[in-house]
Amino acid sequence: MTNHVFQHGNVGGIRIHVLPTKTFKTFAISLYAGVPLAEDTVTPTALIPFVLRRGTASYPETTQFRERLEELYGAGFGFDVYKRGDYQIIQFRMDTINDSFVQSKESLLAESFAFLGEVLTRPLLEGGSFRPSYVNTERETVRKKLESIVNDKIRYAAERCIEEMCREEPYRLHPLGQRADLESITPDSLHQSYRAWLDGAILDLYVVGDTSPEEVQKLVERHFGLDSRSASPYQSNFSPKKVTEVRTVEERMDVGQGKLNMGLRTSITYGDDAYAHALMYNGILGGYPHSKLFVNVREKESLAYYASSRYDGHKGIATIQSGIEIQNYNKALDIIRKQLDEMKQGNISDLELNQTKAMIRNLLSEIQDSAFEMIAFDFNRVLSGKERSTEELMSQVEASGAEDVKRAAGTVELDTIYFLTGQKEES
């Protein structure tokens, strides 16, 4: 496993991260734009990339925009909107074939930068604001995406559990915003939001492929032209919240299957030296098919259709998701709490340890096979301020014993129990 190392620099307020390599036949380009999650900006910010992908100054029609990507030998272009800790992040991605594999007059890397730079900084404007038809259509797109969460009860319960647990924190907000705020967004107000976002976002640009930091720097200067920016780094001002009492929230909807979700807090985050132990904790508790939740709640007791856990290392939060028969609520809750106790007592077998290490090892070694995975892994460093290679993380995982996992378990506190249940029986 070759240890690929990103080289870092800064151009006009954009941090650049370049991994020169001949391993891949394409250039992977990723631009992250992060702003703090906030009630009044989350919805317009989420809408911005949807409108930006509709047209630019040179390619005002969406068909022209798409044809331009075809001209770049079918370059891929896409974006994601998500949250990491208390930040809302928009990630633009481009995937372009390496020049040496095609007969092209222009450098495809340069053409891709010209395209991405224009998407970001020269959107199509009409009378000084966004084209109304684009804003209206994309508002509808975002509304449908938010509605689809309500219709997918597994996702809905997961979101609601976080919302209840973090009701006084920005993290409660969904990265796509709030349906109620969409109506009031106009082409003009969205353009103002876009200007503020472009000025204030923390920008990190990644390139993996057969290039050099010097080449990327020149391309950024030429095609992005964002000189007046002062990029402040991500603030990971994490302070673990003390849990004073466990809250139980019950919500009724027309569901046949109950969704029992739990929110847990831990003081261990990505920047922490014990991060590997928290990964092991989550893996043994509910991260994989051999985990305690899966085996005990689902297989042995047949109490759940699914039972698993997730850990967000940027926020110090773990969540448990399970789908159960509504009448089995108390029984399922008891067995899940028993698994949390087993972890705290350090009742962890060698088999559980070894299987979890094997799963994490596979995930970490797969990162090296994908340019975008390598980018995502390095971006964790940017977000947390913690330098840690995949090799280092793997050796910390390998060195973890039952005592380490027990110590990590000692930092985990149950905060919120959320139960999505059926409508009341008519008497």
CSV table of C-alpha atoms in Angstrom, one decimal, residues 9-385:
chain,number,residue,atom,x,y,z
A,9,GLY,CA,-1.0,25.4,-0.7
A,10,ASN,CA,-3.1,28.5,-0.8
A,11,VAL,CA,-4.2,30.6,-3.7
A,12,GLY,CA,-6.2,33.8,-3.2
A,13,GLY,CA,-8.2,32.5,-0.3
A,14,ILE,CA,-8.7,29.0,-1.7
A,15,ARG,CA,-6.7,26.2,0.0
A,16,ILE,CA,-5.4,23.7,-2.5
A,17,HIS,CA,-4.5,20.1,-1.9
A,18,VAL,CA,-2.8,18.2,-4.8
A,19,LEU,CA,-1.9,14.5,-5.0
A,20,PRO,CA,0.4,14.0,-8.0
A,21,THR,CA,0.0,10.4,-9.1
A,22,LYS,CA,-0.1,8.3,-12.3
A,23,THR,CA,-2.2,5.6,-10.6
A,24,PHE,CA,-5.5,6.8,-12.1
A,25,LYS,CA,-6.6,7.4,-15.7
A,26,THR,CA,-8.6,10.4,-14.7
A,27,PHE,CA,-8.3,13.6,-12.8
A,28,ALA,CA,-10.5,13.7,-9.7
A,29,ILE,CA,-11.3,17.3,-8.8
A,30,SER,CA,-13.3,18.2,-5.6
A,31,LEU,CA,-14.2,21.6,-4.3
A,32,TYR,CA,-15.5,21.8,-0.8
A,33,ALA,CA,-17.3,25.0,0.3
A,34,GLY,CA,-18.2,25.1,4.0
A,35,VAL,CA,-20.2,27.5,6.1
A,36,PRO,CA,-21.5,27.3,9.6
A,37,LEU,CA,-25.0,25.6,9.9
A,38,ALA,CA,-27.5,28.4,10.7
A,39,GLU,CA,-31.3,28.6,10.7
A,40,ASP,CA,-31.5,31.6,8.4
A,41,THR,CA,-29.0,30.5,5.8
A,42,VAL,CA,-29.3,26.7,5.6
A,43,THR,CA,-32.1,26.6,3.1
A,44,PRO,CA,-30.8,29.3,0.6
A,45,THR,CA,-27.3,27.8,0.8
A,46,ALA,CA,-28.7,24.3,0.0
A,47,LEU,CA,-30.5,25.7,-3.0
A,48,ILE,CA,-27.4,27.5,-4.5
A,49,PRO,CA,-25.7,24.4,-6.1
A,50,PHE,CA,-29.0,23.2,-7.7
A,51,VAL,CA,-29.3,26.6,-9.5
A,52,LEU,CA,-25.6,26.8,-10.3
A,53,ARG,CA,-25.8,23.5,-12.2
A,54,ARG,CA,-28.5,24.8,-14.5
A,55,GLY,CA,-26.5,27.3,-16.5
A,56,THR,CA,-23.5,29.7,-16.5
A,57,ALA,CA,-22.6,32.9,-18.4
A,58,SER,CA,-21.1,30.9,-21.3
A,59,TYR,CA,-23.5,28.0,-21.1
A,60,PRO,CA,-26.8,29.7,-20.2
A,61,GLU,CA,-29.1,26.8,-21.2
A,62,THR,CA,-28.9,23.5,-19.2
A,63,THR,CA,-28.5,21.6,-22.5
A,64,GLN,CA,-25.4,23.7,-23.4
A,65,PHE,CA,-24.1,23.1,-19.9
A,66,ARG,CA,-24.4,19.3,-20.4
A,67,GLU,CA,-23.1,19.4,-23.9
A,68,ARG,CA,-20.0,21.2,-22.6
A,69,LEU,CA,-19.3,18.2,-20.3
A,70,GLU,CA,-19.7,15.8,-23.3
A,71,GLU,CA,-17.1,17.9,-25.2
A,72,LEU,CA,-14.7,17.2,-22.3
A,73,TYR,CA,-14.9,13.5,-23.3
A,74,GLY,CA,-17.9,12.9,-21.0
A,75,ALA,CA,-16.4,14.5,-17.9
A,76,GLY,CA,-18.5,13.8,-14.8
A,77,PHE,CA,-19.9,16.7,-12.8
A,78,GLY,CA,-21.9,16.5,-9.7
A,79,PHE,CA,-22.4,17.9,-6.2
A,80,ASP,CA,-23.5,16.9,-2.7
A,81,VAL,CA,-24.8,19.0,0.2
A,82,TYR,CA,-24.2,17.6,3.7
A,83,LYS,CA,-23.2,18.5,7.2
A,84,ARG,CA,-20.0,17.7,9.1
A,85,GLY,CA,-20.1,18.8,12.7
A,86,ASP,CA,-21.8,22.1,12.8
A,87,TYR,CA,-20.9,23.0,9.2
A,88,GLN,CA,-23.0,22.8,6.1
A,89,ILE,CA,-20.8,21.7,3.2
A,90,ILE,CA,-21.3,21.8,-0.5
A,91,GLN,CA,-19.0,19.6,-2.5
A,92,PHE,CA,-18.6,19.9,-6.2
A,93,ARG,CA,-17.0,17.0,-8.0
A,94,MET,CA,-15.5,16.6,-11.5
A,95,ASP,CA,-14.0,13.5,-13.0
A,96,THR,CA,-12.0,14.1,-16.2
A,97,ILE,CA,-10.0,11.7,-18.3
A,98,ASN,CA,-6.2,12.3,-18.2
A,99,ASP,CA,-5.0,14.1,-21.3
A,100,SER,CA,-2.5,11.3,-22.2
A,101,PHE,CA,-5.4,9.0,-23.0
A,102,VAL,CA,-7.1,11.1,-25.6
A,103,GLN,CA,-6.1,13.3,-28.6
A,104,SER,CA,-7.1,16.7,-27.3
A,105,LYS,CA,-5.8,20.1,-28.4
A,106,GLU,CA,-6.5,21.7,-25.0
A,107,SER,CA,-5.4,20.4,-21.6
A,108,LEU,CA,-8.5,18.7,-20.3
A,109,LEU,CA,-7.5,19.6,-16.7
A,110,ALA,CA,-7.3,23.3,-17.7
A,111,GLU,CA,-10.7,23.0,-19.5
A,112,SER,CA,-12.2,21.3,-16.4
A,113,PHE,CA,-10.9,24.1,-14.2
A,114,ALA,CA,-12.3,26.7,-16.6
A,115,PHE,CA,-15.7,24.9,-16.4
A,116,LEU,CA,-15.7,24.5,-12.6
A,117,GLY,CA,-14.5,28.1,-12.0
A,118,GLU,CA,-17.3,29.4,-14.2
A,119,VAL,CA,-19.9,27.3,-12.4
A,120,LEU,CA,-18.8,28.7,-9.1
A,121,THR,CA,-18.1,32.4,-10.0
A,122,ARG,CA,-20.0,33.2,-13.2
A,123,PRO,CA,-23.5,31.8,-13.0
A,124,LEU,CA,-26.2,32.8,-15.5
A,125,LEU,CA,-27.7,36.1,-14.4
A,126,GLU,CA,-30.7,38.0,-15.8
A,127,GLY,CA,-31.1,41.6,-14.7
A,128,GLY,CA,-28.6,41.1,-11.9
A,129,SER,CA,-30.1,38.0,-10.3
A,130,PHE,CA,-30.7,34.3,-11.1
A,131,ARG,CA,-33.1,33.2,-13.9
A,132,PRO,CA,-36.5,32.9,-12.3
A,133,SER,CA,-37.5,29.7,-14.1
A,134,TYR,CA,-34.3,28.0,-12.8
A,135,VAL,CA,-34.9,29.1,-9.2
A,136,ASN,CA,-38.6,28.0,-9.3
A,137,THR,CA,-37.7,24.5,-10.7
A,138,GLU,CA,-34.9,23.9,-8.4
A,139,ARG,CA,-36.9,25.1,-5.4
A,140,GLU,CA,-39.3,22.4,-6.3
A,141,THR,CA,-36.4,19.8,-6.6
A,142,VAL,CA,-35.2,20.6,-3.1
A,143,ARG,CA,-38.8,20.5,-1.7
A,144,LYS,CA,-39.3,17.0,-3.2
A,145,LYS,CA,-36.0,15.8,-1.7
A,146,LEU,CA,-37.0,17.0,1.7
A,147,GLU,CA,-40.5,15.5,1.3
A,148,SER,CA,-38.9,12.1,0.3
A,149,ILE,CA,-37.3,12.0,3.8
A,150,VAL,CA,-40.8,12.1,5.4
A,151,ASN,CA,-41.9,9.3,3.1
A,152,ASP,CA,-38.9,7.1,4.0
A,153,LYS,CA,-39.6,6.3,7.6
A,154,ILE,CA,-36.2,4.9,8.3
A,155,ARG,CA,-34.5,8.2,7.3
A,156,TYR,CA,-37.2,10.2,8.9
A,157,ALA,CA,-36.8,8.6,12.3
A,158,ALA,CA,-33.0,9.0,12.1
A,159,GLU,CA,-33.4,12.7,11.3
A,160,ARG,CA,-36.0,13.3,13.9
A,161,CYS,CA,-33.9,11.6,16.6
A,162,ILE,CA,-31.0,14.0,15.8
A,163,GLU,CA,-33.4,17.0,15.7
A,164,GLU,CA,-34.7,16.2,19.2
A,165,MET,CA,-31.3,15.4,20.7
A,166,CYS,CA,-29.7,18.5,19.2
A,167,ARG,CA,-32.7,20.8,19.5
A,168,GLU,CA,-30.5,23.7,20.9
A,169,GLU,CA,-27.6,23.1,18.5
A,170,PRO,CA,-27.1,24.0,14.8
A,171,TYR,CA,-26.6,20.2,14.1
A,172,ARG,CA,-30.4,19.8,14.4
A,173,LEU,CA,-30.7,21.4,10.9
A,174,HIS,CA,-31.0,19.2,7.9
A,175,PRO,CA,-28.3,20.2,5.3
A,176,LEU,CA,-30.9,20.6,2.6
A,177,GLY,CA,-32.7,23.2,4.7
A,178,GLN,CA,-36.3,23.5,5.8
A,179,ARG,CA,-39.4,23.2,3.5
A,180,ALA,CA,-41.1,26.1,5.2
A,181,ASP,CA,-38.3,28.5,4.1
A,182,LEU,CA,-38.3,27.6,0.4
A,183,GLU,CA,-41.4,29.6,-0.6
A,184,SER,CA,-39.9,33.0,0.4
A,185,ILE,CA,-36.7,32.5,-1.6
A,186,THR,CA,-36.8,34.8,-4.7
A,187,PRO,CA,-34.2,34.9,-7.6
A,188,ASP,CA,-33.0,38.2,-6.1
A,189,SER,CA,-32.7,37.0,-2.5
A,190,LEU,CA,-31.0,33.8,-3.6
A,191,HIS,CA,-28.5,35.8,-5.6
A,192,GLN,CA,-27.7,37.9,-2.5
A,193,SER,CA,-27.4,34.6,-0.5
A,194,TYR,CA,-25.0,33.3,-3.2
A,195,ARG,CA,-22.8,36.4,-3.0
A,196,ALA,CA,-22.6,36.1,0.8
A,197,TRP,CA,-21.9,32.4,0.5
A,198,LEU,CA,-19.2,32.8,-2.1
A,199,ASP,CA,-17.5,35.5,0.0
A,200,GLY,CA,-17.7,33.7,3.3
A,201,ALA,CA,-17.4,30.0,2.6
A,202,ILE,CA,-14.2,28.1,3.5
A,203,LEU,CA,-12.9,26.7,0.2
A,204,ASP,CA,-10.8,23.6,-0.2
A,205,LEU,CA,-9.9,22.5,-3.7
A,206,TYR,CA,-8.6,18.9,-4.2
A,207,VAL,CA,-7.0,17.4,-7.3
A,208,VAL,CA,-5.7,13.8,-7.6
A,209,GLY,CA,-4.0,12.9,-10.9
A,210,ASP,CA,-1.0,13.4,-13.1
A,211,THR,CA,-0.4,17.0,-12.3
A,212,SER,CA,1.6,19.2,-9.9
A,213,PRO,CA,0.8,21.8,-7.2
A,214,GLU,CA,2.4,24.5,-9.5
A,215,GLU,CA,0.1,23.6,-12.4
A,216,VAL,CA,-3.0,23.6,-10.2
A,217,GLN,CA,-2.0,26.9,-8.6
A,218,LYS,CA,-1.8,28.6,-12.0
A,219,LEU,CA,-5.2,27.1,-13.1
A,220,VAL,CA,-6.9,28.4,-9.9
A,221,GLU,CA,-5.4,31.9,-10.4
A,222,ARG,CA,-6.6,31.9,-14.0
A,223,HIS,CA,-10.1,30.5,-13.6
A,224,PHE,CA,-11.4,31.2,-10.1
A,225,GLY,CA,-10.3,34.9,-9.6
A,226,LEU,CA,-11.4,35.0,-5.9
A,227,ASP,CA,-8.5,37.2,-4.7
A,228,SER,CA,-10.1,39.2,-1.9
A,229,ARG,CA,-10.9,36.3,0.3
A,230,SER,CA,-9.5,35.6,3.8
A,231,ALA,CA,-10.1,31.9,4.4
A,232,SER,CA,-10.5,31.1,8.0
A,233,PRO,CA,-10.0,27.5,8.9
A,234,TYR,CA,-12.7,25.2,10.3
A,235,GLN,CA,-13.2,25.8,14.0
A,236,SER,CA,-13.6,22.5,15.8
A,237,ASN,CA,-14.6,24.2,19.1
A,238,PHE,CA,-16.0,20.9,20.3
A,239,SER,CA,-17.2,20.8,23.9
A,240,PRO,CA,-19.0,17.6,24.9
A,241,LYS,CA,-22.5,18.2,26.2
A,242,LYS,CA,-23.2,16.6,29.6
A,243,VAL,CA,-26.3,14.5,29.6
A,244,THR,CA,-28.4,15.3,32.7
A,245,GLU,CA,-31.4,13.1,31.9
A,246,VAL,CA,-32.4,10.8,29.1
A,247,ARG,CA,-35.3,12.3,27.1
A,248,THR,CA,-37.9,10.0,25.5
A,249,VAL,CA,-39.8,11.4,22.6
A,250,GLU,CA,-42.8,9.5,21.0
A,251,GLU,CA,-44.2,10.5,17.7
A,252,ARG,CA,-47.3,9.0,16.1
A,253,MET,CA,-47.8,8.5,12.3
A,254,ASP,CA,-49.5,6.0,10.1
A,255,VAL,CA,-46.8,3.4,10.2
A,256,GLY,CA,-47.1,-0.4,10.5
A,257,GLN,CA,-43.6,-0.9,11.9
A,258,GLY,CA,-42.2,1.1,14.8
A,259,LYS,CA,-38.8,2.9,14.5
A,260,LEU,CA,-36.8,2.9,17.7
A,261,ASN,CA,-33.9,5.3,17.5
A,262,MET,CA,-31.4,6.5,20.1
A,263,GLY,CA,-29.0,9.3,20.3
A,264,LEU,CA,-25.8,9.0,22.3
A,265,ARG,CA,-23.1,11.5,23.1
A,266,THR,CA,-19.4,10.9,23.5
A,267,SER,CA,-16.5,13.2,24.3
A,268,ILE,CA,-14.3,11.4,21.6
A,269,THR,CA,-14.2,13.1,18.2
A,270,TYR,CA,-12.1,12.7,15.0
A,271,GLY,CA,-9.3,14.9,16.4
A,272,ASP,CA,-9.0,12.8,19.5
A,273,ASP,CA,-6.2,10.3,20.1
A,274,ALA,CA,-8.9,7.8,21.2
A,275,TYR,CA,-10.7,8.1,17.8
A,276,ALA,CA,-9.7,4.6,16.8
A,277,HIS,CA,-11.2,3.2,20.0
A,278,ALA,CA,-14.5,5.0,19.3
A,279,LEU,CA,-14.5,3.4,15.8
A,280,MET,CA,-14.0,0.0,17.4
A,281,TYR,CA,-16.8,0.8,19.9
A,282,ASN,CA,-19.2,1.6,17.1
A,283,GLY,CA,-18.2,-1.4,15.1
A,284,ILE,CA,-18.7,-3.8,17.9
A,285,LEU,CA,-21.9,-2.2,19.1
A,286,GLY,CA,-23.8,-2.0,15.8
A,287,GLY,CA,-21.6,-1.0,12.8
A,288,TYR,CA,-21.5,-4.5,11.1
A,289,PRO,CA,-23.4,-7.7,10.7
A,290,HIS,CA,-21.4,-9.4,13.5
A,291,SER,CA,-22.2,-6.6,15.9
A,292,LYS,CA,-24.0,-6.9,19.3
A,293,LEU,CA,-27.1,-5.1,18.2
A,294,PHE,CA,-27.5,-7.1,15.0
A,295,VAL,CA,-26.8,-10.5,16.7
A,296,ASN,CA,-28.7,-10.0,19.9
A,297,VAL,CA,-31.6,-7.8,19.0
A,298,ARG,CA,-32.3,-9.0,15.5
A,299,GLU,CA,-31.1,-12.6,15.3
A,300,LYS,CA,-31.3,-14.1,18.8
A,301,GLU,CA,-34.5,-12.4,19.9
A,302,SER,CA,-36.0,-11.7,16.5
A,303,LEU,CA,-37.1,-8.3,17.8
A,304,ALA,CA,-36.0,-6.1,15.0
A,305,TYR,CA,-36.1,-6.0,11.2
A,306,TYR,CA,-32.9,-4.0,11.4
A,307,ALA,CA,-30.7,-2.8,14.2
A,308,SER,CA,-27.4,-0.9,13.8
A,309,SER,CA,-25.4,2.0,15.0
A,310,ARG,CA,-23.5,4.9,13.5
A,311,TYR,CA,-20.8,7.2,14.8
A,312,ASP,CA,-20.2,10.8,13.7
A,313,GLY,CA,-16.6,11.6,14.7
A,314,HIS,CA,-17.0,15.3,13.8
A,315,LYS,CA,-19.8,15.8,16.2
A,316,GLY,CA,-19.1,13.3,19.0
A,317,ILE,CA,-22.5,11.6,18.5
A,318,ALA,CA,-23.5,8.0,18.0
A,319,THR,CA,-27.0,6.9,16.9
A,320,ILE,CA,-28.8,3.6,17.1
A,321,GLN,CA,-31.4,2.7,14.5
A,322,SER,CA,-33.9,-0.2,14.7
A,323,GLY,CA,-37.2,-1.2,13.2
A,324,ILE,CA,-39.5,-3.2,15.5
A,325,GLU,CA,-43.0,-4.4,15.9
A,326,ILE,CA,-44.8,-1.6,17.9
A,327,GLN,CA,-45.8,-4.0,20.7
A,328,ASN,CA,-42.2,-5.0,21.3
A,329,TYR,CA,-41.0,-1.5,22.3
A,330,ASN,CA,-40.2,-2.2,25.9
A,331,LYS,CA,-38.5,-5.5,25.2
A,332,ALA,CA,-36.4,-4.1,22.4
A,333,LEU,CA,-35.5,-1.1,24.5
A,334,ASP,CA,-34.3,-3.4,27.3
A,335,ILE,CA,-32.2,-5.5,25.1
A,336,ILE,CA,-30.6,-2.5,23.3
A,337,ARG,CA,-29.8,-0.9,26.7
A,338,LYS,CA,-28.3,-4.3,27.8
A,339,GLN,CA,-25.9,-4.1,24.8
A,340,LEU,CA,-24.8,-0.6,25.9
A,341,ASP,CA,-24.2,-1.9,29.4
A,342,GLU,CA,-22.2,-4.9,28.0
A,343,MET,CA,-19.9,-2.4,26.2
A,344,LYS,CA,-19.4,-0.3,29.4
A,345,GLN,CA,-18.5,-3.5,31.3
A,346,GLY,CA,-16.0,-4.5,28.7
A,347,ASN,CA,-17.8,-7.7,27.8
A,348,ILE,CA,-16.2,-7.9,24.4
A,349,SER,CA,-15.0,-11.2,22.9
A,350,ASP,CA,-11.8,-11.7,20.9
A,351,LEU,CA,-14.0,-12.7,18.0
A,352,GLU,CA,-15.8,-9.4,18.1
A,353,LEU,CA,-12.5,-7.5,18.3
A,354,ASN,CA,-11.0,-9.4,15.4
A,355,GLN,CA,-14.0,-9.3,13.1
A,356,THR,CA,-14.4,-5.5,13.7
A,357,LYS,CA,-10.7,-4.9,13.0
A,358,ALA,CA,-11.0,-6.9,9.8
A,359,MET,CA,-14.0,-4.8,8.7
A,360,ILE,CA,-12.3,-1.5,9.4
A,361,ARG,CA,-9.1,-2.7,7.7
A,362,ASN,CA,-11.1,-3.5,4.5
A,363,LEU,CA,-12.7,-0.1,4.5
A,364,LEU,CA,-9.4,1.7,5.1
A,365,SER,CA,-7.5,-0.3,2.4
A,366,GLU,CA,-10.3,0.4,-0.1
A,367,ILE,CA,-9.7,4.1,0.3
A,368,GLN,CA,-6.5,3.8,-1.7
A,369,ASP,CA,-8.4,2.4,-4.7
A,370,SER,CA,-10.5,5.6,-5.2
A,371,ALA,CA,-9.3,9.1,-5.7
A,372,PHE,CA,-12.5,10.6,-4.3
A,373,GLU,CA,-12.2,8.4,-1.2
A,374,MET,CA,-8.6,9.6,-0.6
A,375,ILE,CA,-9.9,13.2,-1.0
A,376,ALA,CA,-12.7,12.6,1.5
A,377,PHE,CA,-10.2,11.0,4.0
A,378,ASP,CA,-7.8,14.0,3.8
A,379,PHE,CA,-10.7,16.4,4.1
A,380,ASN,CA,-11.4,14.9,7.6
A,381,ARG,CA,-7.9,16.3,8.5
A,382,VAL,CA,-8.9,19.7,7.2
A,383,LEU,CA,-12.1,19.7,9.2
A,384,SER,CA,-10.6,18.4,12.4
A,385,GLY,CA,-7.1,19.9,12.3
